[in-house]
PDB file of C-alpha atoms and ligand atoms in Angstrom:
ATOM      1  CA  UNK A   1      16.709  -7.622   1.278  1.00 91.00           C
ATOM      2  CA  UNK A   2      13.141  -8.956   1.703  1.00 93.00           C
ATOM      3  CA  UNK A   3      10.824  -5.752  -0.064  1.00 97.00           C
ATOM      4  CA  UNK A   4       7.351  -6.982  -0.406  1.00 98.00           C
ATOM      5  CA  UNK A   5       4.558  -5.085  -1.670  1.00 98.00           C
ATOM      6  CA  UNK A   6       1.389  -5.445  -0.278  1.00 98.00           C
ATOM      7  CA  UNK A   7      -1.425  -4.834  -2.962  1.00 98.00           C
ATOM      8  CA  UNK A   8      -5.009  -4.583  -3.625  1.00 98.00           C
ATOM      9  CA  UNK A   9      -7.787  -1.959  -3.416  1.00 98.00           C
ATOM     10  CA  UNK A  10      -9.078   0.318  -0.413  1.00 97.00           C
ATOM     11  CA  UNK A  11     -10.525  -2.055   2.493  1.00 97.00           C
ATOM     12  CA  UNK A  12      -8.753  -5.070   0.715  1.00 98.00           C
ATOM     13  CA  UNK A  13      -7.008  -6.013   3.865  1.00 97.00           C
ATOM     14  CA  UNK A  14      -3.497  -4.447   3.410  1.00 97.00           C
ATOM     15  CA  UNK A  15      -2.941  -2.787   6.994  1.00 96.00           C
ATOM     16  CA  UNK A  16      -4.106  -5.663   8.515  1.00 97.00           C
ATOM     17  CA  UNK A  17      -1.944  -8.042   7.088  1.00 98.00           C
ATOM     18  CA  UNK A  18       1.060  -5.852   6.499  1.00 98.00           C
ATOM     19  CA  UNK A  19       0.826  -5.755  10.626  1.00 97.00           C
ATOM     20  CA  UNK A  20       1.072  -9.998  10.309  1.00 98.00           C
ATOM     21  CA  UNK A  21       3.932 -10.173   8.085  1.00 97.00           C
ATOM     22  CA  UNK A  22       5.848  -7.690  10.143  1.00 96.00           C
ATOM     23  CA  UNK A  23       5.527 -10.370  13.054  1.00 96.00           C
ATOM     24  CA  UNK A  24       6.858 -13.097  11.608  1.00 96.00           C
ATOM     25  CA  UNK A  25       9.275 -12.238   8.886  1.00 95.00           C
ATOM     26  CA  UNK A  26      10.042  -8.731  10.808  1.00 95.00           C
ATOM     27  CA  UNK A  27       9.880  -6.155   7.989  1.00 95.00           C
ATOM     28  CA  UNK A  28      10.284  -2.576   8.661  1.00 95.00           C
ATOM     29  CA  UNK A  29       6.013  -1.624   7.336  1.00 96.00           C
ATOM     30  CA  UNK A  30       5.509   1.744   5.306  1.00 97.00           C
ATOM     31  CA  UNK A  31       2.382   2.715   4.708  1.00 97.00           C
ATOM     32  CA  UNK A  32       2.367   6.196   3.137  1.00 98.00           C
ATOM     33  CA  UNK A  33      -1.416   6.193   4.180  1.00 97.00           C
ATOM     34  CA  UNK A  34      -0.150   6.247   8.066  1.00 96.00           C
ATOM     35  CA  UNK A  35       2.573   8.836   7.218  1.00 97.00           C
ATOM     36  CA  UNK A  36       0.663  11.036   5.698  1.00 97.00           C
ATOM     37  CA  UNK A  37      -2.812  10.832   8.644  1.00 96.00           C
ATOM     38  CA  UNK A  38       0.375  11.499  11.047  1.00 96.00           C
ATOM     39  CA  UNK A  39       1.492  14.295   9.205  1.00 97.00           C
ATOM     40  CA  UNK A  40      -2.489  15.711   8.915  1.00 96.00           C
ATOM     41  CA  UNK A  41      -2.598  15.706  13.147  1.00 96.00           C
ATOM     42  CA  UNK A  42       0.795  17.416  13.319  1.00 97.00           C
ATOM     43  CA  UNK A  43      -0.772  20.153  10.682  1.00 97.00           C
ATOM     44  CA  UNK A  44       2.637  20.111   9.059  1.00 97.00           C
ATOM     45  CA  UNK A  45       2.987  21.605   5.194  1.00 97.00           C
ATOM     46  CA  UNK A  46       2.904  18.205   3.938  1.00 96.00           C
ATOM     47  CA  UNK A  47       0.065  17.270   6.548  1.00 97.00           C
ATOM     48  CA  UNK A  48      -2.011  20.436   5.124  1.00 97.00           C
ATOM     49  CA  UNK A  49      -1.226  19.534   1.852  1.00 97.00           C
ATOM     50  CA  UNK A  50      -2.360  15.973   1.565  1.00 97.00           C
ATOM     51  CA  UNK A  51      -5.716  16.312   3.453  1.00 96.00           C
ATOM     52  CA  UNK A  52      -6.942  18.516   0.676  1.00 97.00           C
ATOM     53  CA  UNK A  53      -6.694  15.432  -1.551  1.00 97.00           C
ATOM     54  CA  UNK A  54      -7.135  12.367   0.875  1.00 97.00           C
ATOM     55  CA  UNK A  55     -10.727  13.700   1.993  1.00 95.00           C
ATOM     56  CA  UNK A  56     -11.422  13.864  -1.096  1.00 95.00           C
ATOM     57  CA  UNK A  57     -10.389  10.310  -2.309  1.00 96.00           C
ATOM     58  CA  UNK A  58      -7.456  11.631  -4.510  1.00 97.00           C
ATOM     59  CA  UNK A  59      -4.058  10.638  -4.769  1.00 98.00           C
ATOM     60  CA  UNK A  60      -1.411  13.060  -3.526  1.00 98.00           C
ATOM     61  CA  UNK A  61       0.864  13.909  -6.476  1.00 98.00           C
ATOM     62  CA  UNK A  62       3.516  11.248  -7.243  1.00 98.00           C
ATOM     63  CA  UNK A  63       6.384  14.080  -6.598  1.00 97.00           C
ATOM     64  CA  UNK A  64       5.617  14.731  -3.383  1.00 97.00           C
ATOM     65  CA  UNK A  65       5.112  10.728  -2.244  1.00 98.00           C
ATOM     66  CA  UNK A  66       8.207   9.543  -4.203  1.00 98.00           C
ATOM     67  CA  UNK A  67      10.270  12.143  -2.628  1.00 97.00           C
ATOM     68  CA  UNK A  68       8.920  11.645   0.583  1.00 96.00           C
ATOM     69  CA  UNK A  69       9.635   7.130   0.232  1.00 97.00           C
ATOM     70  CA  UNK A  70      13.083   8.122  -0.812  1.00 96.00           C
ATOM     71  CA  UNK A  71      13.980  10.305   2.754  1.00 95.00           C
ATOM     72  CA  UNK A  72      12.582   7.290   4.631  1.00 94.00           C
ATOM     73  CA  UNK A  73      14.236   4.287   1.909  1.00 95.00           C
ATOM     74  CA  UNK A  74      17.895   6.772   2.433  1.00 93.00           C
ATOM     75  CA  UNK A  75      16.874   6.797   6.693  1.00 92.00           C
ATOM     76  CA  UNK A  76      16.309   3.752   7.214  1.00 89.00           C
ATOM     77  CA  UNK A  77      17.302   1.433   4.239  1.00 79.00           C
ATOM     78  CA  UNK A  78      20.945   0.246   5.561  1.00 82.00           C
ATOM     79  CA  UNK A  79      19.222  -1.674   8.952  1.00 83.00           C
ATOM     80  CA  UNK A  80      16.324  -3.210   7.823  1.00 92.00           C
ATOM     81  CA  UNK A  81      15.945  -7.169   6.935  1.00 93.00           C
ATOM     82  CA  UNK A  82      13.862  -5.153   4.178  1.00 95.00           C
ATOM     83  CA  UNK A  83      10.322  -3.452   3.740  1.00 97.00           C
ATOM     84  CA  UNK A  84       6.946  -4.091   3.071  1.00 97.00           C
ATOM     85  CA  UNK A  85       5.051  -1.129   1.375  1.00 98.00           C
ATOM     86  CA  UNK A  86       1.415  -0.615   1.895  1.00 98.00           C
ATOM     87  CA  UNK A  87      -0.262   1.841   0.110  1.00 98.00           C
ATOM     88  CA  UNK A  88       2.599   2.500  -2.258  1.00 98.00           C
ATOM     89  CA  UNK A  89       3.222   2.294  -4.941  1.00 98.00           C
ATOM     90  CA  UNK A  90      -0.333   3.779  -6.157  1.00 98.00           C
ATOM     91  CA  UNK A  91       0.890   4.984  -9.877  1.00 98.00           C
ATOM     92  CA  UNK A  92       2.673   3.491 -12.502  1.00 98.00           C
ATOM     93  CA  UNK A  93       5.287   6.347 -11.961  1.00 98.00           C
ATOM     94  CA  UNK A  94       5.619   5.228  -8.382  1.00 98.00           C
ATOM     95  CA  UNK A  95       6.161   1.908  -9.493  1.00 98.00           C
ATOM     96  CA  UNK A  96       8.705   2.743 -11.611  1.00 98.00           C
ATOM     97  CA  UNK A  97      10.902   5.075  -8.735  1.00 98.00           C
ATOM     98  CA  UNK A  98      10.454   2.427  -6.454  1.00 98.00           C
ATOM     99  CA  UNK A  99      12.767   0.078  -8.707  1.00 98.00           C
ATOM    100  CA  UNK A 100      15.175   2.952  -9.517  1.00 98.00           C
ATOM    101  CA  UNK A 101      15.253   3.938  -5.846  1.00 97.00           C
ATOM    102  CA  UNK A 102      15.629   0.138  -4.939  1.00 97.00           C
ATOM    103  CA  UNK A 103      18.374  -0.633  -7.860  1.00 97.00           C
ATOM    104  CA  UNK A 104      20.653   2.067  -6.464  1.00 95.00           C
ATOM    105  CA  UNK A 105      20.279   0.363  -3.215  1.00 93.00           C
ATOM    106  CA  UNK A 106      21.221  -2.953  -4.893  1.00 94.00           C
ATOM    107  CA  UNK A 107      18.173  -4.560  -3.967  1.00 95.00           C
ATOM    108  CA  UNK A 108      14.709  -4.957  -5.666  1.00 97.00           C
ATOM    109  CA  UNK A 109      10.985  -5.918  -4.730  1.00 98.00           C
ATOM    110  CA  UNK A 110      10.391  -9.689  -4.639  1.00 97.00           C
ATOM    111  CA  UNK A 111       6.695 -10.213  -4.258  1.00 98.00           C
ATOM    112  CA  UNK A 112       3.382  -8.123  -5.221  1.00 98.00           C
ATOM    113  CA  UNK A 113       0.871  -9.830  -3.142  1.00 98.00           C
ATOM    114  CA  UNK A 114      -2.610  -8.853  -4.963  1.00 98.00           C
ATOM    115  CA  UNK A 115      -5.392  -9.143  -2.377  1.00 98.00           C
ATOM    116  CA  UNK A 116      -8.625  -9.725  -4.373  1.00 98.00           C
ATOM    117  CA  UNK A 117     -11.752  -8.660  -3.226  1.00 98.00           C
ATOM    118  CA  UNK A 118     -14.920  -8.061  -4.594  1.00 97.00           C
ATOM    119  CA  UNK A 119     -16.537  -4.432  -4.853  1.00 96.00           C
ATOM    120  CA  UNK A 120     -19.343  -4.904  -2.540  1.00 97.00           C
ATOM    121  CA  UNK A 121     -17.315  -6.118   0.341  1.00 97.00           C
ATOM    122  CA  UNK A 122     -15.266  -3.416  -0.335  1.00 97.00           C
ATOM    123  CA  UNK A 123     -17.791  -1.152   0.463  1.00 97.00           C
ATOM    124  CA  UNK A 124     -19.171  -3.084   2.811  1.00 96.00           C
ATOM    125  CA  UNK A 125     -15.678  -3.196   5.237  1.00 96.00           C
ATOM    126  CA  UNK A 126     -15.235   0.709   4.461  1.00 96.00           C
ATOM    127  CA  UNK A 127     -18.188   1.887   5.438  1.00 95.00           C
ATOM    128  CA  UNK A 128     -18.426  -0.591   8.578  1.00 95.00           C
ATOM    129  CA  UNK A 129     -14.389   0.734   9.569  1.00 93.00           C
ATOM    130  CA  UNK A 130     -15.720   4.525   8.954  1.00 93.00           C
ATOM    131  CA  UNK A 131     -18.111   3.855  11.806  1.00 93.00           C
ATOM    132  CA  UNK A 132     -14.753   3.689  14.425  1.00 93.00           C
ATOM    133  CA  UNK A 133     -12.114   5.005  11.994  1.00 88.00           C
ATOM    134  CA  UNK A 134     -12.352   8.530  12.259  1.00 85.00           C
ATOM    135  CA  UNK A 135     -11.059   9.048   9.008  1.00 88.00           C
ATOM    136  CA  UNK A 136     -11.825  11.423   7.009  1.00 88.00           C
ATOM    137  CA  UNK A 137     -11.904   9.820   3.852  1.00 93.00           C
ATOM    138  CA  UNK A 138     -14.139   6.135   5.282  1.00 92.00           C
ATOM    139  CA  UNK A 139     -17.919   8.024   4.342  1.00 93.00           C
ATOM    140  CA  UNK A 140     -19.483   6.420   1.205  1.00 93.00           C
ATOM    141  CA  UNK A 141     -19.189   9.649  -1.419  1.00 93.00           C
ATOM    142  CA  UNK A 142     -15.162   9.728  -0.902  1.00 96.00           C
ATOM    143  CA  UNK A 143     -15.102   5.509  -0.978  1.00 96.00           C
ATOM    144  CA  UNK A 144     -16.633   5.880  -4.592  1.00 96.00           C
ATOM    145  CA  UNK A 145     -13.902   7.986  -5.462  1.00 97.00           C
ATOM    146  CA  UNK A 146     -10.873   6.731  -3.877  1.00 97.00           C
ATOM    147  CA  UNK A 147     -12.385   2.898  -5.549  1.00 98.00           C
ATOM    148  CA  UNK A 148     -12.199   4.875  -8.927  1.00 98.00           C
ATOM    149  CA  UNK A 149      -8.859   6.304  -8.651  1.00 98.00           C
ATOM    150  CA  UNK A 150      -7.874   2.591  -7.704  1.00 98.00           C
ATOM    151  CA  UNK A 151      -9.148   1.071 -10.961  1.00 98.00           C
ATOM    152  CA  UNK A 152      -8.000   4.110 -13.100  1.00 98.00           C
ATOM    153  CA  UNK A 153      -4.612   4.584 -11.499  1.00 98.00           C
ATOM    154  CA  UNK A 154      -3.560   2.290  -9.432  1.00 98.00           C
ATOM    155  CA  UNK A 155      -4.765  -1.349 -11.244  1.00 98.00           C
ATOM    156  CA  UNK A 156      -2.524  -0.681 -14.008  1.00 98.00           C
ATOM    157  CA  UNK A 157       0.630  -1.627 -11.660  1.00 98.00           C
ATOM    158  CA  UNK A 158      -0.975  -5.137 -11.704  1.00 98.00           C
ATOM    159  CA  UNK A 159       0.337  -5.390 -15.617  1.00 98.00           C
ATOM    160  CA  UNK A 160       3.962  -3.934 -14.645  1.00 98.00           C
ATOM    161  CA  UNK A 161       3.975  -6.658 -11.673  1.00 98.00           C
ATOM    162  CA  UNK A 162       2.960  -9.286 -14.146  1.00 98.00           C
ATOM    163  CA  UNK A 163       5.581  -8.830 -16.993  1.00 98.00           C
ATOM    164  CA  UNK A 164       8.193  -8.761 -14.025  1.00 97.00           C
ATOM    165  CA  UNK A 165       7.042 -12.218 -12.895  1.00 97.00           C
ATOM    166  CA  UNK A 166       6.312 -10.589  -9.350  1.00 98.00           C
ATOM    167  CA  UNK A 167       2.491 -10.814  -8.620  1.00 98.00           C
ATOM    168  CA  UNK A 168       0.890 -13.067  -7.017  1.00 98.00           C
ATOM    169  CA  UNK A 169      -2.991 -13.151  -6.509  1.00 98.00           C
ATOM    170  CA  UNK A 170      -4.461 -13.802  -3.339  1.00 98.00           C
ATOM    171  CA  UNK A 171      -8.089 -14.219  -2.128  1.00 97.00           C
ATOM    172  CA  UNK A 172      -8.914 -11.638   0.703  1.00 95.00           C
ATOM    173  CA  UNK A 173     -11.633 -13.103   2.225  1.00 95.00           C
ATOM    174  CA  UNK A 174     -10.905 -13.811   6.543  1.00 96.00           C
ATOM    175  CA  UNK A 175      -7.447 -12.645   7.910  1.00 97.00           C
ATOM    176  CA  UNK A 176      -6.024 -16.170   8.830  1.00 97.00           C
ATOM    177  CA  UNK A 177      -7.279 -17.532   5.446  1.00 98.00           C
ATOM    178  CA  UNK A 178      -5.105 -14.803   3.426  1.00 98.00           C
ATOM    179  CA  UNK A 179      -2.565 -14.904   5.961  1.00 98.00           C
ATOM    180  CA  UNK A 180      -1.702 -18.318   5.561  1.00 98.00           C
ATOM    181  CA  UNK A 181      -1.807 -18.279   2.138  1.00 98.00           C
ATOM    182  CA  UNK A 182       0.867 -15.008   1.695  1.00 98.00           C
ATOM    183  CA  UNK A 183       3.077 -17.098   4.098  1.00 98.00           C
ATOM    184  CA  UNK A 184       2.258 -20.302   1.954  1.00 97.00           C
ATOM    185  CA  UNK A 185       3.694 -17.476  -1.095  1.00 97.00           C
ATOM    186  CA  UNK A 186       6.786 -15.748   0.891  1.00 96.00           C
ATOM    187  CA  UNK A 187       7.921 -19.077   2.046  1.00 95.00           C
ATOM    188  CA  UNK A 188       8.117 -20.155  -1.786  1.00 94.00           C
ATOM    189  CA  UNK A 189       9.659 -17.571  -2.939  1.00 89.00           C
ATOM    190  CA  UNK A 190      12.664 -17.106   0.059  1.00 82.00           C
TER     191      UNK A 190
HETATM  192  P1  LIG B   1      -4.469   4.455   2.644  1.00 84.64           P
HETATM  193  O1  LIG B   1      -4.342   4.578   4.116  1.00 84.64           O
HETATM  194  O2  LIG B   1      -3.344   3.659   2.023  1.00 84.64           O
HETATM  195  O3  LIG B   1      -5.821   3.976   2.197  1.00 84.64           O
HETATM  196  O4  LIG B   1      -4.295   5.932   2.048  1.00 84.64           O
HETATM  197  C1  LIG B   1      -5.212   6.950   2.356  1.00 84.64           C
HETATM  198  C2  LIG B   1      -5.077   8.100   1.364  1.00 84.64           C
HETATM  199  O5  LIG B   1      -3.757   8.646   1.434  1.00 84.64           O
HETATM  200  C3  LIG B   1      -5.262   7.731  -0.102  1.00 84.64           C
HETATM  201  O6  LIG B   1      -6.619   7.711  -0.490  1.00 84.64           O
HETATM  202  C4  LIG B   1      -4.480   8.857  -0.787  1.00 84.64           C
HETATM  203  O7  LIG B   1      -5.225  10.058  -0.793  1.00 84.64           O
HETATM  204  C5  LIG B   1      -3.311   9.054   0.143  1.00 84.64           C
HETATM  205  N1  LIG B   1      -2.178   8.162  -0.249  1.00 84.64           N
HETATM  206  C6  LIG B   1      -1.686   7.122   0.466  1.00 84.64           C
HETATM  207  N2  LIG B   1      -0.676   6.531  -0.199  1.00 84.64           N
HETATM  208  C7  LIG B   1      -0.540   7.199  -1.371  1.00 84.64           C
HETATM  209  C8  LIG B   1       0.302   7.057  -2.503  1.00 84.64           C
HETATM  210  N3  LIG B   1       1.199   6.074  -2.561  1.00 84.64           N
HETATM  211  N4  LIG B   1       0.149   7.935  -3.522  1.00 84.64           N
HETATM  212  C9  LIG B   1      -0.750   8.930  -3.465  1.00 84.64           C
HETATM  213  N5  LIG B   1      -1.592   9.114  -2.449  1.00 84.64           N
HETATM  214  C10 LIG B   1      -1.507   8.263  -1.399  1.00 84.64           C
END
């Protein structure tokens, strides 16, 4: 199986190029970002649960997003070319359950591709996507925050990646730019 992991901070270009991959190499995407806004407009438990953290720029506890990527890895695991995850993993202890989830399915991630973009046009594509986004969590007090948690909990995966021999570093500057150099990457690597 193909499982890619699609890297980098909030507004580094994930969703956008997750979207391109799934075109041409046809990965099944999972972005626990999407799955949880869907679960916020049903107003389901889990929906009611994560909004209290997501508009406020925190992650939702690693339990309750592990458990919910191993329903959807046990669903949908035994059709799929493979996946790429966006958004996930977020924590080291993600990280770590997605290999053990991935081992017992005798199959492993291939690829971290890092998209690297500076702070400032971080901010800069947030706050211009919270203009049409609607979401709650795209106005400048929660960007601070969620651009915190990223360096505090999420940048440590980069290390993990690294010892694994799995991460590659990409420039995330314009879509066709970064797109043709993560296909320039894949196409090494397959
Ligand atoms: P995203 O659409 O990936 O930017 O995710 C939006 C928000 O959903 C994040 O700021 C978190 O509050 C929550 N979220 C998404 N994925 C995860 C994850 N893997 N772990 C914890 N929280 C997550």
């Amino acid at each position: 199986m193909l499982n890619v992991v699609i890297f980098g901070a909030p507004g580094s270009g994930k969703g956008t190029q997750s979207e391109l991959i799934i075109e041409k190499y046809g990965l099944r995407h999972i972005s626990t970002g999407e799955i949880l806004r869907t679960e916020i407009e049903k107003r389901s438990e889990l929906g009611v649960l994560a909004d209290e953290y997501i508009s406020k720029g925190q992650l939702v506890p690693d339990e309750i997003i592990i458990k919910m990527l191993g329903d959807i890895l046990d669903d949908e695991g035994k059709n799929v070319k493979g996946f790429i995850f966006d958004g996930f993993p977020r924590t080291l202890a993600q990280g770590e359950a997605l290999d053990k989830m991935l081992r017992e399915k005798n199959t492993s991630v291939v690829a971290v591709l890092n998209l690297a973009v500076e702070e400032e046009e971080l901010i800069h594509r947030l706050l211009k996507r919270g203009e049409i986004s609607g979401r709650s969590d795209d106005n400048p007090e929660t960007i601070q925050s969620r651009l915190n948690v990223y360096h505090n909990q999420t940048e440590p995966l980069k290390a993990y990646y690294k010892k694994q021999g799995k991460l590659f570093t990409i420039k995330g500057d314009s879509v066709d730019d970064v797109f043709e150099r993560i296909t320039d990457t894949l196409n090494r690597i397959l």
